[in-house]
mmCIF file of C-alpha atoms in Angstrom:
data_model
loop_
_atom_site.group_PDB
_atom_site.id
_atom_site.type_symbol
_atom_site.label_atom_id
_atom_site.label_comp_id
_atom_site.label_asym_id
_atom_site.label_seq_id
_atom_site.Cartn_x
_atom_site.Cartn_y
_atom_site.Cartn_z
ATOM 1 C CA ASP A 133 41.063 -25.696 0.168
ATOM 2 C CA ALA A 134 39.287 -28.158 -2.556
ATOM 3 C CA GLY A 135 36.719 -27.155 -4.748
ATOM 4 C CA VAL A 136 34.311 -28.084 -6.503
ATOM 5 C CA THR A 137 34.786 -31.565 -8.150
ATOM 6 C CA GLN A 138 32.352 -33.515 -10.853
ATOM 7 C CA SER A 139 33.182 -36.759 -12.145
ATOM 8 C CA PRO A 140 33.150 -38.324 -14.643
ATOM 9 C CA THR A 141 35.400 -36.031 -17.000
ATOM 10 C CA HIS A 142 34.077 -36.834 -20.163
ATOM 11 C CA LEU A 143 31.391 -39.447 -20.969
ATOM 12 C CA ILE A 144 29.586 -41.099 -23.403
ATOM 13 C CA LYS A 145 26.708 -43.321 -23.539
ATOM 14 C CA THR A 146 23.425 -44.470 -25.816
ATOM 15 C CA ARG A 147 20.455 -43.408 -26.514
ATOM 16 C CA GLY A 148 18.264 -44.436 -23.822
ATOM 17 C CA GLN A 149 20.641 -45.344 -21.152
ATOM 18 C CA GLN A 150 20.553 -43.580 -18.213
ATOM 19 C CA VAL A 151 23.717 -41.847 -16.706
ATOM 20 C CA THR A 152 24.824 -40.539 -13.284
ATOM 21 C CA LEU A 153 26.772 -37.197 -12.567
ATOM 22 C CA ARG A 154 28.621 -36.868 -9.428
ATOM 23 C CA CYS A 155 29.688 -33.915 -7.738
ATOM 24 C CA SER A 156 31.591 -33.285 -4.190
ATOM 25 C CA PRO A 157 30.803 -29.515 -2.373
ATOM 26 C CA LYS A 158 33.253 -27.353 -1.884
ATOM 27 C CA SER A 159 34.289 -27.250 1.873
ATOM 28 C CA GLY A 160 32.092 -25.106 3.800
ATOM 29 C CA HIS A 161 29.678 -25.740 1.003
ATOM 30 C CA ASP A 162 25.958 -26.697 1.854
ATOM 31 C CA THR A 163 24.509 -26.175 -0.990
ATOM 32 C CA VAL A 164 24.775 -28.157 -4.477
ATOM 33 C CA SER A 165 23.477 -26.558 -8.229
ATOM 34 C CA TRP A 166 23.214 -28.187 -11.434
ATOM 35 C CA TYR A 167 22.974 -27.256 -14.714
ATOM 36 C CA GLN A 168 22.865 -27.579 -18.211
ATOM 37 C CA GLN A 169 24.907 -25.797 -20.593
ATOM 38 C CA ALA A 170 24.157 -26.517 -24.580
ATOM 39 C CA LEU A 171 27.123 -26.097 -27.282
ATOM 40 C CA GLY A 172 27.295 -22.485 -27.724
ATOM 41 C CA GLN A 173 24.556 -21.594 -25.217
ATOM 42 C CA GLY A 174 24.596 -20.569 -21.216
ATOM 43 C CA PRO A 175 24.033 -22.823 -18.923
ATOM 44 C CA GLN A 176 20.227 -23.642 -17.628
ATOM 45 C CA PHE A 177 19.172 -24.417 -14.443
ATOM 46 C CA ILE A 178 18.280 -27.528 -13.559
ATOM 47 C CA PHE A 179 17.698 -27.966 -10.313
ATOM 48 C CA GLN A 180 19.107 -26.866 -6.320
ATOM 49 C CA TYR A 181 19.932 -29.406 -3.355
ATOM 50 C CA TYR A 182 19.639 -28.354 -0.191
ATOM 51 C CA GLU A 183 18.968 -30.510 3.187
ATOM 52 C CA GLU A 184 19.111 -33.857 1.328
ATOM 53 C CA GLU A 185 15.696 -32.060 -0.711
ATOM 54 C CA GLU A 186 15.283 -30.149 -3.589
ATOM 55 C CA ARG A 187 14.294 -26.964 -2.660
ATOM 56 C CA GLN A 188 14.274 -25.686 -6.338
ATOM 57 C CA ARG A 189 13.824 -26.680 -9.865
ATOM 58 C CA GLY A 190 14.264 -25.106 -13.288
ATOM 59 C CA ASN A 191 12.032 -26.023 -16.452
ATOM 60 C CA PHE A 192 12.954 -29.643 -16.752
ATOM 61 C CA PRO A 193 11.348 -32.531 -17.851
ATOM 62 C CA ASP A 194 11.133 -36.177 -14.995
ATOM 63 C CA ARG A 195 14.497 -37.849 -16.529
ATOM 64 C CA PHE A 196 16.459 -35.269 -14.668
ATOM 65 C CA SER A 197 16.454 -36.391 -11.075
ATOM 66 C CA GLY A 198 19.013 -36.297 -7.836
ATOM 67 C CA HIS A 199 19.786 -36.716 -4.683
ATOM 68 C CA GLN A 200 21.675 -34.812 -2.393
ATOM 69 C CA PHE A 201 23.510 -36.877 0.527
ATOM 70 C CA PRO A 202 24.210 -36.077 4.052
ATOM 71 C CA ASN A 203 27.810 -34.849 3.399
ATOM 72 C CA TYR A 204 26.719 -32.001 1.598
ATOM 73 C CA SER A 205 27.324 -34.299 -2.041
ATOM 74 C CA SER A 206 25.465 -34.983 -5.105
ATOM 75 C CA GLU A 207 24.419 -36.628 -8.308
ATOM 76 C CA LEU A 208 22.431 -35.746 -10.824
ATOM 77 C CA ASN A 209 20.569 -38.539 -12.575
ATOM 78 C CA VAL A 210 19.319 -38.779 -16.244
ATOM 79 C CA ASN A 211 16.951 -41.359 -17.478
ATOM 80 C CA ALA A 212 16.030 -42.133 -20.728
ATOM 81 C CA LEU A 213 18.757 -40.560 -22.902
ATOM 82 C CA LEU A 214 17.960 -38.247 -25.270
ATOM 83 C CA LEU A 215 20.371 -36.583 -28.127
ATOM 84 C CA GLY A 216 19.517 -33.635 -27.202
ATOM 85 C CA ASP A 217 21.158 -34.053 -23.655
ATOM 86 C CA SER A 218 24.117 -34.054 -24.194
ATOM 87 C CA ALA A 219 26.485 -31.260 -22.960
ATOM 88 C CA LEU A 220 28.247 -30.255 -20.424
ATOM 89 C CA TYR A 221 26.574 -30.782 -17.337
ATOM 90 C CA LEU A 222 27.478 -28.290 -14.415
ATOM 91 C CA CYS A 223 27.344 -28.265 -10.603
ATOM 92 C CA ALA A 224 27.687 -25.247 -8.429
ATOM 93 C CA SER A 225 28.160 -25.241 -4.561
ATOM 94 C CA SER A 226 26.535 -22.386 -2.207
ATOM 95 C CA PHE A 227 26.540 -21.674 1.697
ATOM 96 C CA GLN A 228 23.164 -21.829 1.797
ATOM 97 C CA THR A 229 21.185 -19.536 -0.492
ATOM 98 C CA GLY A 230 24.603 -18.254 -2.560
ATOM 99 C CA GLU A 231 24.969 -14.222 -0.873
ATOM 100 C CA GLY A 232 28.457 -15.286 -0.652
ATOM 101 C CA GLY A 233 28.721 -16.447 -3.937
ATOM 102 C CA TYR A 234 28.812 -19.852 -5.987
ATOM 103 C CA THR A 235 31.671 -22.175 -7.033
ATOM 104 C CA PHE A 236 31.534 -24.016 -9.976
ATOM 105 C CA GLY A 237 32.945 -27.397 -11.087
ATOM 106 C CA SER A 238 34.819 -28.311 -14.294
ATOM 107 C CA GLY A 239 32.028 -30.497 -15.615
ATOM 108 C CA THR A 240 31.055 -33.220 -16.563
ATOM 109 C CA ARG A 241 31.018 -33.852 -20.642
ATOM 110 C CA LEU A 242 28.092 -36.075 -21.266
ATOM 111 C CA THR A 243 28.034 -37.283 -25.388
ATOM 112 C CA VAL A 244 24.627 -39.734 -26.197
ATOM 113 C CA VAL A 245 24.863 -41.874 -29.220
ATOM 114 C CA SER B 310 14.400 -19.753 -21.197
ATOM 115 C CA GLN B 311 17.631 -17.517 -20.372
ATOM 116 C CA GLN B 312 17.079 -13.827 -18.542
ATOM 117 C CA GLY B 313 19.763 -12.136 -20.182
ATOM 118 C CA GLU B 314 21.211 -11.583 -23.435
ATOM 119 C CA GLU B 315 24.608 -10.809 -23.633
ATOM 120 C CA ASP B 316 25.870 -8.575 -27.000
ATOM 121 C CA PRO B 317 28.228 -8.497 -29.082
ATOM 122 C CA GLN B 318 28.050 -12.438 -29.342
ATOM 123 C CA ALA B 319 31.473 -11.657 -30.465
ATOM 124 C CA LEU B 320 34.769 -10.059 -30.077
ATOM 125 C CA SER B 321 37.528 -10.204 -31.943
ATOM 126 C CA ILE B 322 40.421 -7.523 -30.081
ATOM 127 C CA GLN B 323 44.357 -7.009 -30.526
ATOM 128 C CA GLU B 324 46.357 -7.938 -27.027
ATOM 129 C CA GLY B 325 46.559 -4.221 -24.643
ATOM 130 C CA GLU B 326 42.996 -3.789 -26.410
ATOM 131 C CA ASN B 327 39.814 -2.912 -23.932
ATOM 132 C CA ALA B 328 37.380 -5.257 -24.371
ATOM 133 C CA THR B 329 33.542 -4.507 -23.836
ATOM 134 C CA MET B 330 30.488 -6.637 -24.021
ATOM 135 C CA ASN B 331 27.044 -5.982 -22.215
ATOM 136 C CA CYS B 332 24.189 -7.421 -20.495
ATOM 137 C CA SER B 333 20.006 -7.199 -20.802
ATOM 138 C CA TYR B 334 18.312 -8.415 -18.461
ATOM 139 C CA LYS B 335 14.654 -8.617 -17.767
ATOM 140 C CA THR B 336 13.157 -9.012 -14.809
ATOM 141 C CA SER B 337 13.902 -6.662 -11.344
ATOM 142 C CA ILE B 338 17.566 -8.601 -9.894
ATOM 143 C CA ASN B 339 19.689 -9.068 -6.678
ATOM 144 C CA ASN B 340 22.440 -8.939 -8.059
ATOM 145 C CA LEU B 341 24.513 -9.388 -10.809
ATOM 146 C CA GLN B 342 27.222 -11.877 -11.922
ATOM 147 C CA TRP B 343 30.180 -12.628 -14.661
ATOM 148 C CA TYR B 344 31.851 -15.348 -15.510
ATOM 149 C CA ARG B 345 34.018 -16.686 -16.823
ATOM 150 C CA GLN B 346 34.931 -20.252 -19.533
ATOM 151 C CA ASN B 347 37.881 -21.578 -21.002
ATOM 152 C CA SER B 348 37.041 -23.645 -24.002
ATOM 153 C CA GLY B 349 33.857 -25.532 -22.624
ATOM 154 C CA ARG B 350 35.173 -26.239 -19.502
ATOM 155 C CA GLY B 351 33.904 -24.824 -15.539
ATOM 156 C CA LEU B 352 32.726 -21.174 -14.650
ATOM 157 C CA VAL B 353 35.028 -19.541 -13.073
ATOM 158 C CA HIS B 354 33.614 -16.043 -10.647
ATOM 159 C CA LEU B 355 34.528 -13.070 -12.141
ATOM 160 C CA ILE B 356 32.444 -10.272 -10.245
ATOM 161 C CA LEU B 357 29.591 -9.413 -8.484
ATOM 162 C CA ILE B 358 27.268 -6.733 -8.491
ATOM 163 C CA ARG B 359 24.500 -5.836 -6.796
ATOM 164 C CA SER B 360 21.178 -3.816 -6.903
ATOM 165 C CA ASN B 361 22.049 -0.885 -5.374
ATOM 166 C CA GLU B 362 25.878 -0.530 -6.624
ATOM 167 C CA ARG B 363 26.259 0.935 -10.109
ATOM 168 C CA GLU B 364 30.302 0.479 -10.154
ATOM 169 C CA LYS B 365 32.882 -1.813 -9.514
ATOM 170 C CA HIS B 366 36.268 -2.590 -9.949
ATOM 171 C CA SER B 367 38.548 -5.666 -9.303
ATOM 172 C CA GLY B 368 42.021 -4.972 -10.999
ATOM 173 C CA ARG B 369 41.584 -5.367 -15.307
ATOM 174 C CA LEU B 370 38.068 -5.736 -14.309
ATOM 175 C CA ARG B 371 34.989 -2.933 -14.196
ATOM 176 C CA VAL B 372 31.339 -3.911 -13.756
ATOM 177 C CA THR B 373 28.106 -1.363 -14.327
ATOM 178 C CA LEU B 374 25.042 -1.907 -13.657
ATOM 179 C CA ASP B 375 22.292 0.272 -14.921
ATOM 180 C CA THR B 376 19.076 -1.281 -13.291
ATOM 181 C CA SER B 377 17.271 1.510 -14.755
ATOM 182 C CA LYS B 378 17.722 0.300 -18.501
ATOM 183 C CA LYS B 379 17.750 -3.451 -16.755
ATOM 184 C CA SER B 380 21.614 -4.273 -17.887
ATOM 185 C CA SER B 381 25.379 -4.532 -17.115
ATOM 186 C CA SER B 382 28.593 -4.150 -18.848
ATOM 187 C CA LEU B 383 31.703 -5.531 -18.437
ATOM 188 C CA LEU B 384 34.881 -3.579 -19.394
ATOM 189 C CA ILE B 385 38.205 -5.717 -19.498
ATOM 190 C CA THR B 386 41.614 -3.137 -19.846
ATOM 191 C CA ALA B 387 44.520 -4.144 -21.702
ATOM 192 C CA SER B 388 43.897 -7.168 -22.624
ATOM 193 C CA ARG B 389 45.797 -10.264 -23.206
ATOM 194 C CA ALA B 390 45.730 -13.238 -25.051
ATOM 195 C CA ALA B 391 45.045 -15.585 -21.803
ATOM 196 C CA ASP B 392 41.562 -13.095 -21.541
ATOM 197 C CA THR B 393 40.400 -14.968 -24.885
ATOM 198 C CA ALA B 394 37.266 -17.386 -23.180
ATOM 199 C CA SER B 395 33.736 -16.884 -22.987
ATOM 200 C CA TYR B 396 31.865 -14.187 -20.523
ATOM 201 C CA PHE B 397 28.440 -14.643 -19.055
ATOM 202 C CA CYS B 398 26.577 -12.535 -17.345
ATOM 203 C CA ALA B 399 24.612 -14.114 -15.042
ATOM 204 C CA THR B 400 21.507 -12.868 -13.393
ATOM 205 C CA ARG B 401 19.630 -13.673 -9.591
ATOM 206 C CA GLN B 402 16.238 -12.022 -9.322
ATOM 207 C CA THR B 403 14.723 -10.661 -6.129
ATOM 208 C CA THR B 404 11.642 -12.889 -6.708
ATOM 209 C CA ASP B 405 14.076 -16.044 -5.850
ATOM 210 C CA SER B 406 14.830 -16.967 -2.655
ATOM 211 C CA TRP B 407 17.392 -19.663 -3.168
ATOM 212 C CA GLY B 408 19.682 -18.423 -5.481
ATOM 213 C CA LYS B 409 19.065 -19.736 -9.139
ATOM 214 C CA LEU B 410 21.234 -18.425 -11.385
ATOM 215 C CA GLN B 411 19.731 -17.136 -15.185
ATOM 216 C CA PHE B 412 22.549 -16.365 -17.258
ATOM 217 C CA GLY B 413 23.224 -15.100 -20.908
ATOM 218 C CA ALA B 414 23.859 -16.776 -23.854
ATOM 219 C CA GLY B 415 27.529 -15.270 -23.734
ATOM 220 C CA THR B 416 30.089 -13.646 -25.273
ATOM 221 C CA GLN B 417 33.156 -15.110 -27.160
ATOM 222 C CA VAL B 418 35.999 -13.227 -26.733
ATOM 223 C CA VAL B 419 39.439 -14.031 -28.548
ATOM 224 C CA VAL B 420 42.572 -11.977 -27.969
ATOM 225 C CA THR B 421 45.108 -12.009 -30.791
ATOM 226 C CA PRO B 422 48.682 -11.228 -29.131
#
């Protein structure tokens, strides 16, 4: 039973560029949440997708956007990258509202130079 | 902003000793979860305790929850070198319908052989 798969594992981008991160949820899960984890900090909620719509959003600027596809996989897009966007981006999947628990992927390490 | 705060920030113990870390939070919660993270990789779910529960066990892990004090503790008994990791508490607030998790900054645990 595959868990949550994230790609790529590592990424280096230049300030001002755009980046797309991808996530495939655990089999049977239909909800995908994205978190940003800066070095030495806990994860911060970015947004959550369910039924191909953004259902909830954290305190992140519009430069952060996402998408969910009919197969429940999801993408996180960040435009106009800033140095401060350097972080580990984690994807978590769950079934609907997550009462049954969450499964996290291994993350994508984004470095902005 | 982070909902939970872990204490201590860092903990160094020897194999065989017990490790205790605490988490305090600010608002009413539906449940509280503990996660482990090895070397900046993905989060591994350890245990979930609901707001109407006071104590829960899973293998060498023991979690307590005191909703009147808005605090929780995680005890790892008979620690092993493999327990070296960062531990995070995450809360799901009662006002949240969709399952957003709010994390603390974590406790770094180092277990030396």
